[in-house]
Coordinates of C-alpha atoms in Angstrom, one line a residue:
X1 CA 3.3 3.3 15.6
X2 CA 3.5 -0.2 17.1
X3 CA 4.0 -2.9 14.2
X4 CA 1.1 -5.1 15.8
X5 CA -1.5 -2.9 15.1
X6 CA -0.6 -2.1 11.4
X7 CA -3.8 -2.5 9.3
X8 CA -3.4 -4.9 6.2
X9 CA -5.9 -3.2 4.0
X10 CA -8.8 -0.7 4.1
X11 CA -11.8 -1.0 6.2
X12 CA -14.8 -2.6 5.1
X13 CA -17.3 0.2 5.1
X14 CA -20.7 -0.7 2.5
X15 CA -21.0 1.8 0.4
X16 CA -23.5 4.3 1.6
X17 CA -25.4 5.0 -1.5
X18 CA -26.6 2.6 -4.0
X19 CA -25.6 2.9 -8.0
X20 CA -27.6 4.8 -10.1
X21 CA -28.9 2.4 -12.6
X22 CA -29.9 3.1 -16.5
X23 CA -32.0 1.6 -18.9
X24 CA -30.1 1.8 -22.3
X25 CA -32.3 2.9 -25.0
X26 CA -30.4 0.4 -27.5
X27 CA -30.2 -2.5 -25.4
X28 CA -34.2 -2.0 -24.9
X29 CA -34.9 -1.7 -28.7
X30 CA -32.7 -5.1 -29.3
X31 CA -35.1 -6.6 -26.3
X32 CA -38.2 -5.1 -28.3
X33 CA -37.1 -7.1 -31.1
X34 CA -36.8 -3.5 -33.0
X35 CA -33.3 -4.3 -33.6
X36 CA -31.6 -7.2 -35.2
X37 CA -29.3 -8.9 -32.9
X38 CA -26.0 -9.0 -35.7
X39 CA -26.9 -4.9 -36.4
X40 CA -26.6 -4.3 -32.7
X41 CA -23.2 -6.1 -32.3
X42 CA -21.7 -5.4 -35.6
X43 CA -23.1 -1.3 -34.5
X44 CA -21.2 -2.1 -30.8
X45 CA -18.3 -3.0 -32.4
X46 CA -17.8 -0.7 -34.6
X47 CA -18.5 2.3 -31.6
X48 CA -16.7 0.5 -29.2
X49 CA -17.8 -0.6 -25.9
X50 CA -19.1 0.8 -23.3
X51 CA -22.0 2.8 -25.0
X52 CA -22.6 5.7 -24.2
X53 CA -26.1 7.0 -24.8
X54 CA -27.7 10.3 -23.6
X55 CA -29.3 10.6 -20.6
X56 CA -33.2 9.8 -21.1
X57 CA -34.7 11.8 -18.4
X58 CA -32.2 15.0 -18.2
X59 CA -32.4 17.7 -15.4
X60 CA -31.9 20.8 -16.8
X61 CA -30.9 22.4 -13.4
X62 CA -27.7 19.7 -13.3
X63 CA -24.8 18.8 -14.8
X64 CA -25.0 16.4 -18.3
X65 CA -25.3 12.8 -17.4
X66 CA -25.1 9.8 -19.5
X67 CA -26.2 6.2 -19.5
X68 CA -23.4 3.8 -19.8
X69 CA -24.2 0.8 -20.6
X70 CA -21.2 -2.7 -20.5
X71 CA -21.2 -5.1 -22.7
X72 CA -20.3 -9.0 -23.3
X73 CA -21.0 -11.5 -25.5
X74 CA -21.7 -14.7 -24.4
X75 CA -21.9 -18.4 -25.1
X76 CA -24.3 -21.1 -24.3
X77 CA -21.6 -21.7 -21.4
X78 CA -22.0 -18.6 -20.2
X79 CA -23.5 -18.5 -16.7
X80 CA -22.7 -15.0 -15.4
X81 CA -20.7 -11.8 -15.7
X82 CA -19.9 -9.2 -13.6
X83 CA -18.7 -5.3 -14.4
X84 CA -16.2 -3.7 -12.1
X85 CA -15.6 -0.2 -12.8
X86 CA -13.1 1.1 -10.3
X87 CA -15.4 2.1 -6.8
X88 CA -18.5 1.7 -8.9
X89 CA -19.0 -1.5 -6.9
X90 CA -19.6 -2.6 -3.7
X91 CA -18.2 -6.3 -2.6
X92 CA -20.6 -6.6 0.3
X93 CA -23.2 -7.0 -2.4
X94 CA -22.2 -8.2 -5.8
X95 CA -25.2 -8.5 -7.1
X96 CA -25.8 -5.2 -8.0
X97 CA -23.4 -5.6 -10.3
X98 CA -24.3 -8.6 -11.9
X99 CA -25.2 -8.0 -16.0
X100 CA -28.2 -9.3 -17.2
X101 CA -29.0 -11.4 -20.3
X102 CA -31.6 -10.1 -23.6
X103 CA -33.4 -13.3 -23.5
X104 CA -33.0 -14.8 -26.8
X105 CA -29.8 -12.9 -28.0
X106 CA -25.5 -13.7 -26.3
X107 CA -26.1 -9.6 -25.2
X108 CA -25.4 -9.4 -22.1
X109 CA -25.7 -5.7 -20.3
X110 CA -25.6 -3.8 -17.5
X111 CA -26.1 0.0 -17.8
X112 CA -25.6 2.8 -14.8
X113 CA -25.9 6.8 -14.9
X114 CA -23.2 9.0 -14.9
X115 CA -22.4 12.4 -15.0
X116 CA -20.2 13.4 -18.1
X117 CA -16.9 14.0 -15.9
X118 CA -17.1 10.3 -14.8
X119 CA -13.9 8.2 -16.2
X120 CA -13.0 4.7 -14.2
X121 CA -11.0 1.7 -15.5
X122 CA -12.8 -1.5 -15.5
X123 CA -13.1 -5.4 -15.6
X124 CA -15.4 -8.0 -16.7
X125 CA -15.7 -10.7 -15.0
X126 CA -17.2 -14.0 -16.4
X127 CA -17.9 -17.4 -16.0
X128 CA -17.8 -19.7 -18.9
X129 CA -19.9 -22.4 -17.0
X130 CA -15.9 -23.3 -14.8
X131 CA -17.0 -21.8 -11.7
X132 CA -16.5 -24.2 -8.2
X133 CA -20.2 -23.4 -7.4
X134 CA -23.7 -22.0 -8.4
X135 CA -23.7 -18.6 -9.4
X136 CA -25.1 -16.2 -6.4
X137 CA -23.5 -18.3 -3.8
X138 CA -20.7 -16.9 -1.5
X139 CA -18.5 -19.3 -2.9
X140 CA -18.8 -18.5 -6.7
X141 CA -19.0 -14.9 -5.7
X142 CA -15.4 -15.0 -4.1
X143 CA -14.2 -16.9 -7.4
X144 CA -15.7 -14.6 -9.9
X145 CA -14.7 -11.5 -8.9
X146 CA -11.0 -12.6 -9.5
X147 CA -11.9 -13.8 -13.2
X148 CA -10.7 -10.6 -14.6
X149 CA -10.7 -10.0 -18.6
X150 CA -10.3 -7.1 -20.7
X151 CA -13.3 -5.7 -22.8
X152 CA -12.9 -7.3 -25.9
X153 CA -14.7 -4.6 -27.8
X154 CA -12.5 -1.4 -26.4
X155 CA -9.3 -0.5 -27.7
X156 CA -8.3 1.9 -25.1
X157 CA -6.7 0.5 -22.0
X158 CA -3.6 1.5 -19.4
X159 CA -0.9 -1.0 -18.6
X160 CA -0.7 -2.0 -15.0
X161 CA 2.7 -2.8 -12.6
X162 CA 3.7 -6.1 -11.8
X163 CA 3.3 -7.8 -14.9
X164 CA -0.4 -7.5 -14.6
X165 CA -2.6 -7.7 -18.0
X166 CA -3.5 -3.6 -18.9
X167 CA -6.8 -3.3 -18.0
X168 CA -9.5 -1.4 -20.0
X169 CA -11.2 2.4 -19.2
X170 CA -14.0 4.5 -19.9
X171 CA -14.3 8.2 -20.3
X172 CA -17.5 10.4 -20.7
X173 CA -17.1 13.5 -22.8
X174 CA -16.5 15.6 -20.1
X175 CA -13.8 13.9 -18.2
X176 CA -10.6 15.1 -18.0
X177 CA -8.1 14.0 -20.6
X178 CA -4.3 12.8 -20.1
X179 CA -3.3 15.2 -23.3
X180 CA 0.2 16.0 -21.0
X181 CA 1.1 12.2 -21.4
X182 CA 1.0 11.7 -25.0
X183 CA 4.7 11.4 -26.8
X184 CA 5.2 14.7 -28.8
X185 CA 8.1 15.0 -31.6
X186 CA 9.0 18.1 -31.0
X187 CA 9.5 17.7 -27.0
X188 CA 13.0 16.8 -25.9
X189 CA 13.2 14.0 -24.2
X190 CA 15.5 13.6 -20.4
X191 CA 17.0 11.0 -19.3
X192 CA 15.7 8.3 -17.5
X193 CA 17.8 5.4 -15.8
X194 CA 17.4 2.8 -13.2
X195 CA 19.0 1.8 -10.0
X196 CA 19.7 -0.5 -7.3
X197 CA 19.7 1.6 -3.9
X198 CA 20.2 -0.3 -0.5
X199 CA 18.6 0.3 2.9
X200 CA 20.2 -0.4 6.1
X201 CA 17.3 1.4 8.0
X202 CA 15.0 -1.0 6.1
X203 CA 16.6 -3.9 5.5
X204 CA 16.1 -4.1 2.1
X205 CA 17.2 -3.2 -1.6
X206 CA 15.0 -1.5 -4.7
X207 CA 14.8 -0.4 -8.0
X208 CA 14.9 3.6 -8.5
X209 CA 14.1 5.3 -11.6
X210 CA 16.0 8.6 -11.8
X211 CA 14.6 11.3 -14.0
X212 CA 17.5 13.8 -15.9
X213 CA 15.5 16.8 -17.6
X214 CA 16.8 17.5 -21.0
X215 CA 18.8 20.4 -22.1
X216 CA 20.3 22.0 -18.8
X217 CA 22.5 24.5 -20.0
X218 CA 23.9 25.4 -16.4
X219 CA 25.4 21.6 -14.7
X220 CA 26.1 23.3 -11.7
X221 CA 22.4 24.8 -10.9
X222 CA 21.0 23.0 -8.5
X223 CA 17.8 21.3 -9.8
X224 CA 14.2 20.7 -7.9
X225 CA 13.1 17.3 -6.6
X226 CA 9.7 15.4 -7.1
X227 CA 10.3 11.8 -5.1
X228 CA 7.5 9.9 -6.6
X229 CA 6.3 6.6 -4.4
X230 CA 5.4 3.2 -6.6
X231 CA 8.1 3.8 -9.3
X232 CA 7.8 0.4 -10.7
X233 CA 3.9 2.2 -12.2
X234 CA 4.9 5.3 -12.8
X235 CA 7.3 4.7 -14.9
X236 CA 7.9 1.4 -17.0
X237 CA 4.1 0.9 -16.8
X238 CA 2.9 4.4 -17.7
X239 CA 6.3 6.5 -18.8
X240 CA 5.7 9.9 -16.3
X241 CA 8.8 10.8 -18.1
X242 CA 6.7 11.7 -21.1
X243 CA 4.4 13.9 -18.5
X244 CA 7.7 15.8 -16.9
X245 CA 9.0 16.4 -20.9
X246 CA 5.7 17.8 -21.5
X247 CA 5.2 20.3 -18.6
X248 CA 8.8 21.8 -18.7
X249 CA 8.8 21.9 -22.4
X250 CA 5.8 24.0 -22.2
X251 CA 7.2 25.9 -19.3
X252 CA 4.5 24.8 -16.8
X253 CA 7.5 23.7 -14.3
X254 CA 11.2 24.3 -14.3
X255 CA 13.7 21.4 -15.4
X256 CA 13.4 18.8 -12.3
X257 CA 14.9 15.2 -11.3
X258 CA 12.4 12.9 -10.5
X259 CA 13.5 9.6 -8.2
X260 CA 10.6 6.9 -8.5
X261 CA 11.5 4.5 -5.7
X262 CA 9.5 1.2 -6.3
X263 CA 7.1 -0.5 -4.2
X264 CA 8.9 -4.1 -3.6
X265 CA 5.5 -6.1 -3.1
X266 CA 2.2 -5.2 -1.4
X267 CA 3.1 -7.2 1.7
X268 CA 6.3 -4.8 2.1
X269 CA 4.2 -1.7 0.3
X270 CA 1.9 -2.1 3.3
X271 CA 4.2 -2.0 6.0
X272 CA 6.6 0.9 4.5
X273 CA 3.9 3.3 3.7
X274 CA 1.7 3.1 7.0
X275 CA 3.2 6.4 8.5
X276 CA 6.6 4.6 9.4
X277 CA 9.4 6.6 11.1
X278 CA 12.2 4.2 9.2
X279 CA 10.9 4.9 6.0
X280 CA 10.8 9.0 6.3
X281 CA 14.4 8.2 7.8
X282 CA 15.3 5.9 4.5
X283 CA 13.8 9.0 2.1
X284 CA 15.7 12.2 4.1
X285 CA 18.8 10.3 4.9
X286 CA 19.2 7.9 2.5
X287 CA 17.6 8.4 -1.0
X288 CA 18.3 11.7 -1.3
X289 CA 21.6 11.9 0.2
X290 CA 22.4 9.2 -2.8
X291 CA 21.1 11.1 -5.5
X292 CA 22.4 13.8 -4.9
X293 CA 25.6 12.1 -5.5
X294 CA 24.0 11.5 -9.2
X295 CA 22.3 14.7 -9.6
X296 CA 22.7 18.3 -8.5
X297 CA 19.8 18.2 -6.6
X298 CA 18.3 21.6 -4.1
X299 CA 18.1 20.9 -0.5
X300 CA 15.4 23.6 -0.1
X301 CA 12.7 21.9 1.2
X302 CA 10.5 24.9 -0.9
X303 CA 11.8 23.1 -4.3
X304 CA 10.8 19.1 -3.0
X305 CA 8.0 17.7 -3.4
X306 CA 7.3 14.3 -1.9
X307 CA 3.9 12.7 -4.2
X308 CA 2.0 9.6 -3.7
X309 CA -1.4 7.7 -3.6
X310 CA -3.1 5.7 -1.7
X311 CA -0.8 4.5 0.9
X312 CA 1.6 6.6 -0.9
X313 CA -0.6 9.9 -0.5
X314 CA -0.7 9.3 3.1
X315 CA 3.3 8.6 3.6
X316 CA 3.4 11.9 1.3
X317 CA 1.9 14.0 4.4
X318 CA 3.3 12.0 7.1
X319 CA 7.0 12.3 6.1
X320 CA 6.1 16.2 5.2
X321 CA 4.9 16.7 8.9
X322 CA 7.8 14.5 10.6
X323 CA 10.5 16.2 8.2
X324 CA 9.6 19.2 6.9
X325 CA 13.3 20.4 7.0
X326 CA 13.6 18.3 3.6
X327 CA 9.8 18.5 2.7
X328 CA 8.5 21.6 1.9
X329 CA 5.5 20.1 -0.8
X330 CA 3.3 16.9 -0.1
X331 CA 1.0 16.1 -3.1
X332 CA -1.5 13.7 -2.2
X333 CA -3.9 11.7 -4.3
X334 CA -6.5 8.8 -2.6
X335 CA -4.1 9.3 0.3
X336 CA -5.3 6.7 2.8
X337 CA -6.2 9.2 6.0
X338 CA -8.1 6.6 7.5
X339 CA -5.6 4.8 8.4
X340 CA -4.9 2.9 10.9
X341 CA -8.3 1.9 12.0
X342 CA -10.8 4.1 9.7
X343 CA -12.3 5.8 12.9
X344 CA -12.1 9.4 13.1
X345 CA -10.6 9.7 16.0
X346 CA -8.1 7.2 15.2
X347 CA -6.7 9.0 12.0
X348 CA -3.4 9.9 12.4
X349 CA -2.2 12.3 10.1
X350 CA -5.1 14.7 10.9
X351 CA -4.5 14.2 14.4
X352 CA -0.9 15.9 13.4
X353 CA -1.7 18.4 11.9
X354 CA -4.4 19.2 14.6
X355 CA -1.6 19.0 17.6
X356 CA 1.5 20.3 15.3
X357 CA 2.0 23.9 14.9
X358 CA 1.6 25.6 11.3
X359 CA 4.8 23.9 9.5
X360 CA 6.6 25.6 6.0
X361 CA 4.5 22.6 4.3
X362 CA 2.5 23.6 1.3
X363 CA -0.6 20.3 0.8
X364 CA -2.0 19.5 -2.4
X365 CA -4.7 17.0 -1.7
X366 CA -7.5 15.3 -4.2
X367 CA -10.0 12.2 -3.9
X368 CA -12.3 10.3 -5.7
X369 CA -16.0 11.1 -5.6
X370 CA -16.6 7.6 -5.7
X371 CA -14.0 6.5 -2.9
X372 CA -16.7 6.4 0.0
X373 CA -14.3 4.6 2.2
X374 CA -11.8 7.4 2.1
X375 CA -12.9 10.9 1.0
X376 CA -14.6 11.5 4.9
X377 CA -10.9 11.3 6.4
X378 CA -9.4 13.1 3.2
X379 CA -12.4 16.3 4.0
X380 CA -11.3 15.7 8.2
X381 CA -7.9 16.1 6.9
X382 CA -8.5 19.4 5.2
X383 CA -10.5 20.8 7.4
X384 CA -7.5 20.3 10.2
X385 CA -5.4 22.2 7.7
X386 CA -7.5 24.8 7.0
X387 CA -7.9 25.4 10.6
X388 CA -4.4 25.6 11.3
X389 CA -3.5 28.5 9.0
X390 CA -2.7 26.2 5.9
X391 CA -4.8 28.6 3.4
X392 CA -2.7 27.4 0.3
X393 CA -3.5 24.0 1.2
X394 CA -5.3 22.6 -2.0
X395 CA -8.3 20.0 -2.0
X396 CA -9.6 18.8 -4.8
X397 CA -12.4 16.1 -5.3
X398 CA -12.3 14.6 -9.2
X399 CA -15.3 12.2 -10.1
X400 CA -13.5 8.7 -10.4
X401 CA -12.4 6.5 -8.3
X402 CA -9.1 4.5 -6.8
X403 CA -7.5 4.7 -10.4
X404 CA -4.4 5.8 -11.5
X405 CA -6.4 6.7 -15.1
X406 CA -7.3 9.6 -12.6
X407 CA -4.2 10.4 -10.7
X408 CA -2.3 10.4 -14.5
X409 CA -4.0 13.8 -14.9
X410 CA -4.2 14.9 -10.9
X411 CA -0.6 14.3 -10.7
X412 CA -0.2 16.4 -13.5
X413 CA -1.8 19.2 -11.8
X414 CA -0.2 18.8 -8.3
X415 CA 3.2 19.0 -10.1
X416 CA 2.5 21.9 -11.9
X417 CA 0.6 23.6 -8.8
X418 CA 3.7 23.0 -6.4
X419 CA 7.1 23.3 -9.3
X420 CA 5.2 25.8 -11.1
X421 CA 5.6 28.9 -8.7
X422 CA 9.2 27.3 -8.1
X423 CA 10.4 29.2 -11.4

């Protein structure tokens, strides 16, 4: 596709149904003056933040909600705060997620309803009386939103890539848990080194981690491939090798090499994963021609699976489509179908599939519930492959948002669903 009319980021699309606001029952006893305001913090702190209340008014034909409710506590200085769980917002109008003050008390709260699978990381965003402007103007609007802090009052958080500050997360009691990412003792660990592989097709040089499983008995069997996009998160931020440990220890997937190639900078992330023809060419004739000089890797495209998300998700289908002679798996997460323009007739990897003939591909595909700007392309998308004959094509549609708490466990399952039959 012609350079000039690469997109630079997402459409703006509003999102087309409002949150569900909550009233929490404790923030509305401490308002009541039922509660003492150093028994409701010193009872916050001890919990951890966000609450998490029953729902108030539950629908016995539907699935358990629950009333979340975020927390901070303020100062005489303080003149707002926002809270920014991940797609739970919509920048066209901030204000909806604007916290609100228990007059009297430093509580300030904003509570939402959410079914029990819901899990999102988050940010609070405050001003301390600094902001350039009056709070509700466009002006302090733009600043706030990129005053970004950690919830004070919650210990659980997941570390970020480019020396970001880990950022904190919420999970109801239903969500799925990352249980195949926790460090076991009695799992053998592989190997996992990093690298400095050139590009002539694109100019450039990065950083690849390559994943060794442990314990192969047989050097000279050939061993399957999972190229990962955005190895600079994958793996010193969140350690995937712990994940691939886990699954072939427990015999979920055979011993396989993992390459991570890292994401240099959004600028160049942008511009590499938007369905580019030199990038599939740096993957199939490059990457893997040089790890296989490290690794006894298969060049069945059956055992390969290409994975990504986001931009990532989409290059994962794209370079599965243009090579499938080295592709035979493309495991998609978020994958950004829109693109280029977010029009439906404009969205190129559908329009592939719809004008290709059945490739040996097999698709494992999942989205956010909450990722209005992308799950309508990501449902075009599999309903192209399901009318051209892809009936092993997966779709799956997790409640969460644009988060790689999510993708930890999807990623998990698209390995598994794709390496698993490998065996």
């Amino acid at each position: 596709m012609s350079e000039s009319v690469k997109p630079s980021r997402p459409p703006r699309i509003p999102r087309p149904h409002p949150v569900e606001r909550a009233v929490s029952a404790r923030v509305a006893a401490l308002a009541a003056g039922e509660v003492d305001e150093a028994e409701f913090w010193r009872a916050a702190t001890a919990e951890g933040t966000p609450l998490v209340e029953p729902d108030a008014e539950p629908d016995p034909d539907a699935d358990g909600h629950s009333v979340v409710t975020f927390l901070w506590r303020g100062s005489p200085a303080t003149r707002t705060v926002l809270a920014l769980p991940n797609k739970v917002t919509d920048p066209s109008d901030p204000a909806v997620n604007r916290m609100e003050r228990v007059p009297g008390t430093d509580v300030w709260h904003w509570s939402l309803r959410m079914r029990d699978d819901w899990r999102a990381t988050y940010s609070l965003c405050v001003d301390e009386g600094e902001g350039p402007a009056e709070p509700g103007t466009p002006e302090h609007g733009r600043w706030l939103r990129g005053q970004h802090r950690v919830d004070p009052l919650n210990s659980r958080s997941l570390q970020r890539r480019w020396g970001a500050e880990p950022i904190s997360y919420v999970e109801l009691p239903q969500a799925p848990r990352g249980d195949d990412w926790r460090v076991r003792a009695d799992v053998p660990c592989g190997a996992v080194s990093v690298h400095t592989v050139r590009s002539e097709r694109l100019g450039n040089e990065r950083r690849v981690w390559v994943y060794e499983p442990p314990g192969r008995t047989a050097p000279e069997e050939d061993l399957p491939v999972l190229v990962l996009f955005d190895g600079e998160s994958w793996q010193p931020a969140l350690g995937v090798a712990t994940l691939l440990d886990n699954l072939i220890a427990d015999g979920r997937i055979p011993p396989v090499a993992a390459l991570l190639p890292e994401a240099l900078d959004a600028d160049t992330r942008w511009a590499e994963l938007g369905c580019d023809d030199r990038f599939v060419g740096f993957l199939t004739d490059e990457l893997l021609p040089w790890a296989a000089e490290l690794l006894p890797l298969t060049t069945d495209p059956a055992r390969t699976v290409l994975a990504g998300q986001s931009l990532g998700g989409l290059t994962a289908a794209y370079a599965a489509l243009r090579a499938p002679h080295r592709f035979g798996n493309a495991l998609s997460q978020s994958g950004s179908f829109w693109w280029p323009t977010g029009e439906a007739e404009s969205e190129l990897v559908t329009h592939l599939v719809r004008e290709s003939p059945r490739l040996p591909v097999r698709f494992w595909l999942s989205a956010g519930e909450q990722e209005w700007v992308l799950v309508p392309g990501s449902r075009r998308l599999r309903d192209a492959l399901r009318e051209r004959g892809y009936e092993d094509a997966v779709y799956r549609e997790f409640n969460g948002g644009h988060d790689w708490l999510c993708w930890r466990t999807e990623l998990a399952d698209g390995i598994v669903g794709l390496l698993g039959r490998a065996q």
